[in-house]
CSV table of C-alpha atoms in Angstrom, one decimal:
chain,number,residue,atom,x,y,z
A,15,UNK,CA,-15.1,8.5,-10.8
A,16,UNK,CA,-14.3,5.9,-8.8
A,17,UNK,CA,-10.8,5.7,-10.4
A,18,UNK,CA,-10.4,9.5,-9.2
A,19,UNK,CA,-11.3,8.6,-5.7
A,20,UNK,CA,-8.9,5.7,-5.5
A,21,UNK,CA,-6.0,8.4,-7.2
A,22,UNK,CA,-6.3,10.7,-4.6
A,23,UNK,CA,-6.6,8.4,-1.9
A,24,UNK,CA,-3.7,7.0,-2.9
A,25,UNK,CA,-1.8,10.6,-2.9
A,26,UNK,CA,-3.0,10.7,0.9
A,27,UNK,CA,-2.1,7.2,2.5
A,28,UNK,CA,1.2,7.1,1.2
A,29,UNK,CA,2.0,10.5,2.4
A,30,UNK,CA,0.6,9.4,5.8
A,31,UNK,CA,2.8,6.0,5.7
A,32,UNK,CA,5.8,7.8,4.9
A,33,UNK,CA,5.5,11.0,7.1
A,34,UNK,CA,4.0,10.9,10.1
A,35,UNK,CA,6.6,8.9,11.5
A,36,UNK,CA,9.0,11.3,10.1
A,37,UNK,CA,7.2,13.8,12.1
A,38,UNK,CA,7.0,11.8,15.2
A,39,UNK,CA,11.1,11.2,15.3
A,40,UNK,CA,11.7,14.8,14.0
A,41,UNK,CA,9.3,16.9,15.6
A,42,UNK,CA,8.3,15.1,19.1
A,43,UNK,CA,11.7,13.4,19.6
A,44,UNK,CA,10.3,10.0,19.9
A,45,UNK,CA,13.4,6.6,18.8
A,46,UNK,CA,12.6,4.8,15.3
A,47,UNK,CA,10.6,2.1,17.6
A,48,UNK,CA,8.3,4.2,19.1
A,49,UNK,CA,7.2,6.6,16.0
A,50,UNK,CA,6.4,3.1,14.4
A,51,UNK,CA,4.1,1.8,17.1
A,52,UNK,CA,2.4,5.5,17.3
A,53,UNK,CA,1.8,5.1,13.8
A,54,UNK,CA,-0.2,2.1,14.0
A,55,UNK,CA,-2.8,4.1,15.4
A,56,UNK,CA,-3.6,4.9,11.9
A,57,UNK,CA,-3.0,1.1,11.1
A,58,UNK,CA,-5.3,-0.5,13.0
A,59,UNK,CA,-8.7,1.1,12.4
A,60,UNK,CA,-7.8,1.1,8.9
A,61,UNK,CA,-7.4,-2.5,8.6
A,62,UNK,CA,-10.9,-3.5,11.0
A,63,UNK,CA,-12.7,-1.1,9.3
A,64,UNK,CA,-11.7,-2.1,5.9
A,65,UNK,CA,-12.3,-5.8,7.1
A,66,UNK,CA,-15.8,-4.8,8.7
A,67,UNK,CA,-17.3,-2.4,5.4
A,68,UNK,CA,-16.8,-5.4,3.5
A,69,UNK,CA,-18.5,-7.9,5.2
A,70,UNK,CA,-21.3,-5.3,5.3
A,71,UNK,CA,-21.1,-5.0,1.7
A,72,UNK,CA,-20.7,-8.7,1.1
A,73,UNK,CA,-24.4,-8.6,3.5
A,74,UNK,CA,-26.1,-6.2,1.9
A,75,UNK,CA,-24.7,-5.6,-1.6
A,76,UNK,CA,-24.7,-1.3,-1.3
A,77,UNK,CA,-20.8,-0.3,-1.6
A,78,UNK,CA,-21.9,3.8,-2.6
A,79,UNK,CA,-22.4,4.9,1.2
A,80,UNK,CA,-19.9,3.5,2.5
A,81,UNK,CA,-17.2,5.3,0.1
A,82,UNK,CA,-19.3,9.0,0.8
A,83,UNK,CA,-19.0,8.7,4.1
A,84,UNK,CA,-15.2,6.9,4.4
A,85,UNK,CA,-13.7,9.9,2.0
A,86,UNK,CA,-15.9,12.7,4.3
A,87,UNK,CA,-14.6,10.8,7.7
A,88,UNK,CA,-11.1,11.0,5.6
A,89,UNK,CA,-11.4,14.2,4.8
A,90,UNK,CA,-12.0,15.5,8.9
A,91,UNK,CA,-8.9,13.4,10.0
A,92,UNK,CA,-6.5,14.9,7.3
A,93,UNK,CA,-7.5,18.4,8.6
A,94,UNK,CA,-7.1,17.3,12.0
A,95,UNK,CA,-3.8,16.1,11.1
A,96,UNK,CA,-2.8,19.5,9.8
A,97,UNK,CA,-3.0,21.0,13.5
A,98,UNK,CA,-0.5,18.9,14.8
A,99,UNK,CA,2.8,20.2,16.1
A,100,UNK,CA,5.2,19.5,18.7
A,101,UNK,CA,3.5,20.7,21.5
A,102,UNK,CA,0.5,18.3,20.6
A,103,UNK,CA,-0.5,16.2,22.8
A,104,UNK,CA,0.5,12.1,21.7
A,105,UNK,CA,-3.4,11.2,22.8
A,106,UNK,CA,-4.7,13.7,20.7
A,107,UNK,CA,-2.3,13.0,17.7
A,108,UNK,CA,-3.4,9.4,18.2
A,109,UNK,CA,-7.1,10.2,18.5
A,110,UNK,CA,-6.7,12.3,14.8
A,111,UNK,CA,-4.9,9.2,13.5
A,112,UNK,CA,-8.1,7.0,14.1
A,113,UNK,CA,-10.3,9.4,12.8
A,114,UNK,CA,-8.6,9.4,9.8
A,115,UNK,CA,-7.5,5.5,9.6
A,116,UNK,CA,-11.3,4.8,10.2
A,117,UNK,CA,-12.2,7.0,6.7
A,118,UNK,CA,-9.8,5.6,4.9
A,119,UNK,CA,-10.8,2.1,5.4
A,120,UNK,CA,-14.1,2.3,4.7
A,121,UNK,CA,-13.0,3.7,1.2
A,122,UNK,CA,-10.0,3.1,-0.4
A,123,UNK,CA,-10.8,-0.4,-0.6
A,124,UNK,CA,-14.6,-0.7,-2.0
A,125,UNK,CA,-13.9,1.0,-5.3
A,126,UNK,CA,-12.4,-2.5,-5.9
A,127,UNK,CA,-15.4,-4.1,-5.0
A,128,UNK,CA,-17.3,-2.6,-7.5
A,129,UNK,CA,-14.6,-2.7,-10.5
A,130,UNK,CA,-17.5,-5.7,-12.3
A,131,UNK,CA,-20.4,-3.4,-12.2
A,132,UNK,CA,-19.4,0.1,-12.9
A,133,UNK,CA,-15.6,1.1,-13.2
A,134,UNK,CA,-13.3,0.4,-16.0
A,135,UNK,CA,-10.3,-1.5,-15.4
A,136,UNK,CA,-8.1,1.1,-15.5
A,137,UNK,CA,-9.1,2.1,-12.5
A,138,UNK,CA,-6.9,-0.3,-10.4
A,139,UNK,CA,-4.0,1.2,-11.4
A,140,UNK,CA,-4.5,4.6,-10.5
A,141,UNK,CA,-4.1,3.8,-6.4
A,142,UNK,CA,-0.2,2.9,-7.1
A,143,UNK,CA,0.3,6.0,-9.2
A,144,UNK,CA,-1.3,8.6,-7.1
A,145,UNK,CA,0.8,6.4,-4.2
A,146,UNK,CA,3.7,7.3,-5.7
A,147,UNK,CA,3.1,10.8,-7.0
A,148,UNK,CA,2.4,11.5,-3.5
A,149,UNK,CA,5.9,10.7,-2.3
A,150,UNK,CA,7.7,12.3,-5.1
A,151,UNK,CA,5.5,15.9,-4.0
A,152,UNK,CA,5.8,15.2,-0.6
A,153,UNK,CA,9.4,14.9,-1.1
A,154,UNK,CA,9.5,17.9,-3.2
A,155,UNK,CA,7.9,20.0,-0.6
A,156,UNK,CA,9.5,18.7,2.3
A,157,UNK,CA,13.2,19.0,1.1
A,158,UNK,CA,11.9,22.5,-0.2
A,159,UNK,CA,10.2,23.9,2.9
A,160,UNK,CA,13.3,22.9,5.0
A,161,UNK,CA,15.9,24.5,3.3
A,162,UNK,CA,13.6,27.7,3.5
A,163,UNK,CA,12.6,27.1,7.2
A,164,UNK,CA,16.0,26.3,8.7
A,165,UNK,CA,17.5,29.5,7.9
A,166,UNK,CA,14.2,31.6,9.5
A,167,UNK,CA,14.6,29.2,12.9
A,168,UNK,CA,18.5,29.3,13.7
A,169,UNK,CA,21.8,29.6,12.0
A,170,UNK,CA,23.5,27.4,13.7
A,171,UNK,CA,22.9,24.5,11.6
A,172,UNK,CA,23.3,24.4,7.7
A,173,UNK,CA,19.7,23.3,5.7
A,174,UNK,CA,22.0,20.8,3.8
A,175,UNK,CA,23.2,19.2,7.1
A,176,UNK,CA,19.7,19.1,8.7
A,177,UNK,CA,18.4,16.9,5.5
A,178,UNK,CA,21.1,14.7,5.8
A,179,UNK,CA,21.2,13.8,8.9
A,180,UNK,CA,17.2,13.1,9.0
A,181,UNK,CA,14.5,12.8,11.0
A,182,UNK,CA,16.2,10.7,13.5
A,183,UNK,CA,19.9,12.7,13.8
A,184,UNK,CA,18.9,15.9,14.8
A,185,UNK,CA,20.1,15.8,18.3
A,186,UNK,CA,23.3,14.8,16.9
A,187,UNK,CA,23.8,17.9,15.4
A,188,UNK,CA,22.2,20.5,17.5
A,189,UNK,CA,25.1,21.9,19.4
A,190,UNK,CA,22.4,23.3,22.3
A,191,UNK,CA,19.2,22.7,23.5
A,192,UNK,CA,17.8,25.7,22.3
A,193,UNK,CA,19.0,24.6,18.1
A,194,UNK,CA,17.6,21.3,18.9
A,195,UNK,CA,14.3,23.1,19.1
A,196,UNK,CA,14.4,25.7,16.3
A,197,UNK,CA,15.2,22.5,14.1
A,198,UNK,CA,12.1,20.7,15.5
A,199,UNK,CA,10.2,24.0,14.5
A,200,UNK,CA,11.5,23.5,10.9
A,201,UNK,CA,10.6,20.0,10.5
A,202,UNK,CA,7.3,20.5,12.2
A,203,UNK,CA,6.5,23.4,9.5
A,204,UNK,CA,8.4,21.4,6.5
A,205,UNK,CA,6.1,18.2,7.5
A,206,UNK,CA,3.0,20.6,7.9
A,207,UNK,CA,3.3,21.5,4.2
A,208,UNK,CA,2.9,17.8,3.0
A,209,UNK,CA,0.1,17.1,5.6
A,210,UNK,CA,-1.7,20.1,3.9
A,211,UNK,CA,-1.3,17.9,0.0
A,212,UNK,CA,-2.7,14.7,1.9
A,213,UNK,CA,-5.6,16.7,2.9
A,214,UNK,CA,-6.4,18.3,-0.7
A,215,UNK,CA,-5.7,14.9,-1.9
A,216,UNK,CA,-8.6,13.6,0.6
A,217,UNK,CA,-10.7,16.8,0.2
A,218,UNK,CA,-10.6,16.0,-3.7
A,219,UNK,CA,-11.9,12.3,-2.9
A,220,UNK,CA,-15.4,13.9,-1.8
A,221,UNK,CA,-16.5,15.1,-5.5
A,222,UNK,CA,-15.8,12.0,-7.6
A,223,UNK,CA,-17.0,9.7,-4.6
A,224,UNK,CA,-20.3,11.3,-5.2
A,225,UNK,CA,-20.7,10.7,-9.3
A,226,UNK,CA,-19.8,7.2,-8.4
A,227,UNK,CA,-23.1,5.3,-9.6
A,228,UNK,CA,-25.2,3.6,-7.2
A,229,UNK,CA,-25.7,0.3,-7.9
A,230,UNK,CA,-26.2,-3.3,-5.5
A,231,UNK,CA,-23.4,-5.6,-6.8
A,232,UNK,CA,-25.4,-8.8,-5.1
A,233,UNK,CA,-28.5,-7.7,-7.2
A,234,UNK,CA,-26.3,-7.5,-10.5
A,235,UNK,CA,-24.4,-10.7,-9.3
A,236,UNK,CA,-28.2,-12.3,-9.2
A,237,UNK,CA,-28.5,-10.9,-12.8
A,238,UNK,CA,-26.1,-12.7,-13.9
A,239,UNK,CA,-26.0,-15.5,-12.0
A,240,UNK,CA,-28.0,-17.8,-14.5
A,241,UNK,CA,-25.2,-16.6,-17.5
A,242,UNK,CA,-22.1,-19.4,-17.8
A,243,UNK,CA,-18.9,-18.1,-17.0
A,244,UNK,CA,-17.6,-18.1,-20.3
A,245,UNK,CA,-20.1,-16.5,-22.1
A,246,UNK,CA,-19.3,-13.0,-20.8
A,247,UNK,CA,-17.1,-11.7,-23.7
A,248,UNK,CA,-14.9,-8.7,-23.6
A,249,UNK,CA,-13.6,-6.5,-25.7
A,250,UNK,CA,-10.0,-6.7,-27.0
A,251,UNK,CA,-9.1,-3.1,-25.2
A,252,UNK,CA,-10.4,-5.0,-21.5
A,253,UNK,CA,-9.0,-7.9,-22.2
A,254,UNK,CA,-5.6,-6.1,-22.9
A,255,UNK,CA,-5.9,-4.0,-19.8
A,256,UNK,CA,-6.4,-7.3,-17.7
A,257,UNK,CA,-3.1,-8.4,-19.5
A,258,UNK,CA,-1.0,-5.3,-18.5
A,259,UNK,CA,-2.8,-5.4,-14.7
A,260,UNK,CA,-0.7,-9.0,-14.5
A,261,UNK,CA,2.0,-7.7,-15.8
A,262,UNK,CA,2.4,-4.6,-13.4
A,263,UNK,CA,1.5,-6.7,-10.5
A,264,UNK,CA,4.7,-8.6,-10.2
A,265,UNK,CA,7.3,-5.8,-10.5
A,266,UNK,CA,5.2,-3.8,-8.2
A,267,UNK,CA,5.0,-6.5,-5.1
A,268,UNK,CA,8.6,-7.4,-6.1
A,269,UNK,CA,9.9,-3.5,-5.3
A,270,UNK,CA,8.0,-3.7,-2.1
A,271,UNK,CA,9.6,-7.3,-1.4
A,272,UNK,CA,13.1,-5.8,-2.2
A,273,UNK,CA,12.5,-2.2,0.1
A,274,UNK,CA,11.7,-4.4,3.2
A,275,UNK,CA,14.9,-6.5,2.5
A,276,UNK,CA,16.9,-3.3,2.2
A,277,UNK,CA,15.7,-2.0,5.1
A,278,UNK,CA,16.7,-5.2,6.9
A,279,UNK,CA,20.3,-5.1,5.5
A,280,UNK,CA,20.8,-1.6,6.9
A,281,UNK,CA,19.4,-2.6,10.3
A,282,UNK,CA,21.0,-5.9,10.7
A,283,UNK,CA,24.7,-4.4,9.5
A,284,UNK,CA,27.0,-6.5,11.8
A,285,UNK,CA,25.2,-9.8,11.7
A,286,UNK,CA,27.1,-11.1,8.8
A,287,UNK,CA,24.9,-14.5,8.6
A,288,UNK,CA,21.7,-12.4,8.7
A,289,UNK,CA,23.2,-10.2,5.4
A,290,UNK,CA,23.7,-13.5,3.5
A,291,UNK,CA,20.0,-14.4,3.8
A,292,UNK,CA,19.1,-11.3,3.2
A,293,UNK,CA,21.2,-10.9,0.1
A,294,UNK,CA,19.6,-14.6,-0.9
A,295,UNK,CA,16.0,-13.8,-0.8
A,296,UNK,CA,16.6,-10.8,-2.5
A,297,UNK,CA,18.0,-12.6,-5.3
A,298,UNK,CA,15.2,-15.1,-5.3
A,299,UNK,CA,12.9,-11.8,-5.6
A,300,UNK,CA,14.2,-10.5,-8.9
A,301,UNK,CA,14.6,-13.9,-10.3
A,302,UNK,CA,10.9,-14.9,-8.9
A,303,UNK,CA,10.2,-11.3,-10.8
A,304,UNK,CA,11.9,-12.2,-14.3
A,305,UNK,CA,10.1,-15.8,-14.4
A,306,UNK,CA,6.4,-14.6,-13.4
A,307,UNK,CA,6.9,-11.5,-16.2
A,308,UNK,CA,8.1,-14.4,-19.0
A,309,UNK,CA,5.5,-16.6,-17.5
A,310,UNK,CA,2.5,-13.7,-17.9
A,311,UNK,CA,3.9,-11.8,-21.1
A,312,UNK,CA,4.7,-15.2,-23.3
A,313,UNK,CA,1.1,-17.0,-21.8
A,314,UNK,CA,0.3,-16.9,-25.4
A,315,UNK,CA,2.3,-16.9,-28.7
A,316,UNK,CA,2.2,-14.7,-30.7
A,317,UNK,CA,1.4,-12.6,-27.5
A,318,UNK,CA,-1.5,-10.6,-28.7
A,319,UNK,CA,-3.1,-13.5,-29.5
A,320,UNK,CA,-4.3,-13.4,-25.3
A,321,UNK,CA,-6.5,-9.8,-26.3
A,322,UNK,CA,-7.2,-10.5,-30.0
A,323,UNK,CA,-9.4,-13.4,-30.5
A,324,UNK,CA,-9.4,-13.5,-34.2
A,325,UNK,CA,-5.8,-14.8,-34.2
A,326,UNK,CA,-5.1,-18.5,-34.0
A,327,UNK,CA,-2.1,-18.9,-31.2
A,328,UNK,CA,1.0,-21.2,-32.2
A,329,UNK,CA,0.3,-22.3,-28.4
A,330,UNK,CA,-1.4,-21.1,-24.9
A,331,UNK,CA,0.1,-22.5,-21.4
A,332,UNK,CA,-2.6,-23.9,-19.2
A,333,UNK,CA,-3.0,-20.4,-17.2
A,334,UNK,CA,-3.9,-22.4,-13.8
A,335,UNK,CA,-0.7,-24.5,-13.2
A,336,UNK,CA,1.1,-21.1,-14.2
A,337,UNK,CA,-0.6,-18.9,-11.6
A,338,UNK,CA,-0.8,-22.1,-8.8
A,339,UNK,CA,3.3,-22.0,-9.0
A,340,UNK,CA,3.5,-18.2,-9.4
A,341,UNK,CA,1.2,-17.4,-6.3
A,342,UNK,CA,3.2,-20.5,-4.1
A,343,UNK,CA,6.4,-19.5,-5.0
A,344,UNK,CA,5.2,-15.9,-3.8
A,345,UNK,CA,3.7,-17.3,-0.9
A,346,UNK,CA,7.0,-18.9,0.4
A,347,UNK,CA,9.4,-15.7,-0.4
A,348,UNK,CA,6.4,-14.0,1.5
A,349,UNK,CA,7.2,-16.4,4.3
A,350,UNK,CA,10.7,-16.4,4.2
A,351,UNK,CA,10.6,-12.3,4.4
A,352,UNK,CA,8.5,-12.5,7.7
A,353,UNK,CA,11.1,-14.9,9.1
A,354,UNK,CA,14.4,-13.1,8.7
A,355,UNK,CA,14.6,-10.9,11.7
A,356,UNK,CA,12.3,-12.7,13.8
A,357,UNK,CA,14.9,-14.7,16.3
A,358,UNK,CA,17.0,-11.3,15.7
A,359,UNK,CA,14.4,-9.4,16.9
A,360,UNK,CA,13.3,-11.9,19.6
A,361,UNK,CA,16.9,-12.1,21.0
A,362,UNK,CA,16.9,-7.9,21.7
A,363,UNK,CA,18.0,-6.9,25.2
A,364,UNK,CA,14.7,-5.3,26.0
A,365,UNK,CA,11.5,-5.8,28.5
A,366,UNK,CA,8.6,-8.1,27.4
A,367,UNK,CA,6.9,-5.0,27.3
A,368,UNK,CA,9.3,-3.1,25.1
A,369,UNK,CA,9.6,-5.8,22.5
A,370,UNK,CA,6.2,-7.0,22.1
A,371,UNK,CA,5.6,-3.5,19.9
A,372,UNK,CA,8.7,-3.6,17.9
A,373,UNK,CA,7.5,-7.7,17.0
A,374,UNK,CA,4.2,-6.3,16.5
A,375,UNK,CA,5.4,-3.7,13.7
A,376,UNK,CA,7.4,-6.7,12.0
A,377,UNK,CA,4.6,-9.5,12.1
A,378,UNK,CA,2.3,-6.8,10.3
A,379,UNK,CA,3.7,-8.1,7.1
A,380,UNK,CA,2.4,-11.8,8.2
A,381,UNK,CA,-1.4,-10.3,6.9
A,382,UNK,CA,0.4,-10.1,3.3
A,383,UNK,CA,1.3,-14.3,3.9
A,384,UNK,CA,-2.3,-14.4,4.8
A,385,UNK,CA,-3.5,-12.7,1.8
A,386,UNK,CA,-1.4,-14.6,-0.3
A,387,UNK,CA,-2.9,-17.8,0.7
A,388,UNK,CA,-6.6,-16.3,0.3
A,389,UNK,CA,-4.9,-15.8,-3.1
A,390,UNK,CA,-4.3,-19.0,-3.8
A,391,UNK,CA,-7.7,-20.0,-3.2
A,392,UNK,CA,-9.3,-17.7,-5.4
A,393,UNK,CA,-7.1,-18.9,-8.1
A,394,UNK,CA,-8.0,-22.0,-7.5
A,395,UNK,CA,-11.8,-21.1,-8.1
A,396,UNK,CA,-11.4,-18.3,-10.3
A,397,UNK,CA,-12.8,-18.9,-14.3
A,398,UNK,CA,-10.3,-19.2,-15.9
A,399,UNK,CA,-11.1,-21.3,-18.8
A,400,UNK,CA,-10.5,-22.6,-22.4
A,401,UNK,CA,-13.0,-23.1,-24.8
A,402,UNK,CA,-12.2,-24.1,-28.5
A,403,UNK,CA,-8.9,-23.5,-28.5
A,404,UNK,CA,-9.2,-19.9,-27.2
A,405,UNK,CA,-8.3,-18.9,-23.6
A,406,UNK,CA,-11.1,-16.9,-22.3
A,407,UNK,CA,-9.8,-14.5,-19.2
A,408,UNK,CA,-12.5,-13.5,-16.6
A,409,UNK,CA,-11.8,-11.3,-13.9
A,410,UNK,CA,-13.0,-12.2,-10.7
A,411,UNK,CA,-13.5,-9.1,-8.1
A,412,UNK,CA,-12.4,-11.4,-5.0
A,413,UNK,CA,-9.0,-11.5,-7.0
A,414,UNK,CA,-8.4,-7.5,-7.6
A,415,UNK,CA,-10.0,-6.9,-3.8
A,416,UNK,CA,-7.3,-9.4,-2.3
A,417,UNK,CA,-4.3,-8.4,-5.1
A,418,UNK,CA,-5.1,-4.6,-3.8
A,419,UNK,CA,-4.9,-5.9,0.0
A,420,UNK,CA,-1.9,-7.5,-0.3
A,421,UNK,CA,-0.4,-4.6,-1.9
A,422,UNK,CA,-1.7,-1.9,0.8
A,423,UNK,CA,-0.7,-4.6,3.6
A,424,UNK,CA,3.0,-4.7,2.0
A,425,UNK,CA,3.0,-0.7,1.6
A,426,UNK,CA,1.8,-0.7,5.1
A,427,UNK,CA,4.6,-3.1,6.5
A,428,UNK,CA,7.5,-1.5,4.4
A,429,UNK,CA,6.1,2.2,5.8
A,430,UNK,CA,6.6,1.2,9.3
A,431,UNK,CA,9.6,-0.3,8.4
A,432,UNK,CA,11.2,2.7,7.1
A,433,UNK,CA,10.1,4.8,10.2
């Protein structure tokens, strides 16, 4: 159940990442800058809220209201969102946005925290997919509902032309006012369409929140608290499914890595010296990418010999110095990501109060540096262990909570990046 709430979740925030800045450049005419700051109206709350529900559960060890009432606060703020339009007031808008960021950070995150005690592993995977089978519908319909809605607002203006040039080039051509307007219409009922998905998406949450089983993870961790950390033996099937999590995890962080970088090369197009370094770190991505996949898939030869205890391995690396390098060597491109743009973005002709924003949208990816180093820690601590001859994995909640942050924090980032 739990896996279900974190699907459709998914489906939602990414189609809230990806377009309601769309509909704050299309629809209310605001600049690239300014439909990112909007948006982190919807940012913020998220992130204290998700930050504050888990020190609450950390306190008090009961995760199951917290989830209920996140996906119904959810639920409110996605049919909020549907009223939107372009005569909407940005207070208002704004005022929906937090209603809906508080929701969903009170429960996209805590399925996570109870992964140990009642979910299967699987479950951390299905947040990325719904994530991305939101975009591809979203997409679908939006593209769709355009090419049917331009036609019933003007003729002045070919659908074909109107997706091409985008949210952010419809004044460039709208030949009058008055087009200008009927276009805005479009988008406004195009964008309306995929606001309607993220709030069946959210709706959908309620159900499967409910079965989830209600359980106190600090009385179970008391449970087992007098149990050694290596005696807690899996199954072959979980042990493979924490071998395919660590395999998906690099390629995952890598594409978001590489979407940011792109999004700097189209931004910083005449700054030739700024291209190079761009062009640089991304090849350090792909090749950091190839070496942490070898690292993770041939941990153990032959390689089901990590899942299938009954086979004696030719070899096993020591898994900590492995991760420690992985995790650094993430933790510096992380680093080196944040830094690009920032003198570029610094150095911008533009009031204090102007620029402060736009360096605010960039320096929300410095929360993934923060995460990696929280990373780092947990590695450091985690139990991992061998014991006669035999690795033994164990997965450590802290780990899969923090992987899934800096994930969301990087989705988050690239998002406003893209508006």
């Amino acid at each position: 159940m739990g896996a279900l709430v974190l699907f459709f979740l998914g489906i939602s925030s990414q189609i809230y990442a990806f377009y309601l800045p769309i509909f704050f450049q299309s629809v209310q005419g605001v600049s690239t800058t300014q439909s990112g700051v909007q948006y982190i109206a919807l940012v913020v709350p998220q992130i204290v809220n998700l930050v504050v529900t888990g020190g609450f559960v950390s306190t008090w060890g009961f995760y199951y209201p917290y989830i209920v009432s996140g996906v119904s606060i959810a639920t409110v703020g996605a049919g909020l969102l549907t009223t939107v339009g372009p005569l909407t007031p940005t207070v208002k808008c704004a005022a929906f946005m937090v209603i809906t960021g508080i929701g969903t950070g009170m429960a996209h995150q805590l399925p996570y925290t109870a992964v140990q005690a009642v979910l299967d592993y699987c479950g951390l995977f299905v947040s990325a997919l719904g994530g991305a089978l939101g975009l591809t519908i979203g997409q679908n319909l939006l593209i769709s509902k355009l090419r049917m809605a331009v036609p019933a607002y003007t003729d002045a203006v070919s659908p074909d032309l109107v997706i091409t040039a985008g949210a952010s080039g419809l004044s460039d051509i709208s030949p009058t006012p008055s087009v200008l307007d009927a276009l805005r219409l479009a988008y406004s009922a195009a964008i309306h369409d995929t606001l309607i998905l993220a709030l069946a998406a959210t709706a959908l949450s309620v159900l499967p929140s409910l079965s989830i089983e209600r359980l106190n993870i600090k009385t179970i961790a008391n449970d087992r608290s007098g149990e050694a950390v290596v005696a807690e033996e899996k199954s072959p099937a979980e042990v493979r499914t924490i071998f395919i999590r660590e395999i998906l995890y690099s390629p995952g962080i890598t594409l978001l890595k590489l979407s940011i970088l792109w999004f700097y090369y189209q931004l910083f197009s005449v700054n030739t010296t700024l291209r190079r370094m761009i062009i640089a770190t991304a090849v350090i991505c792909v090749l950091w990418l190839v070496a942490t996949t070898l690292d993770i898939a041939l941990e153990c030869m032959p390689i089901r010999a990590f899942w299938e205890t009954f086979i004696s391995p030719e070899y096993c690396l020591e898994n900590l110095p492995v991760l420690l390098g992985n995790e650094l060597s993430n933790f510096f491109i992380d680093v080196a990501i944040l830094c690009i743009p920032a003198r570029a973005v610094w150095q911008l002709q533009l009031s204090p109060a102007k620029k402060a924003p736009i360096m605010g949208i960039f320096l929300l990816g410095g929360l993934v540096c923060v995460f990696s180093i929280l990373r780092l820690v947990v590695i450091w601590h985690s139990p991992y262990a061998y014991e006669n001859g035999e690795f033994i994995p164990l997965i450590d909640v802290l780990f899969l909570k923090l992987m899934s942050l800096q994930i969301s924090l990087a989705w988050l980032s690239s998002g406003q990046n893209y508006s």
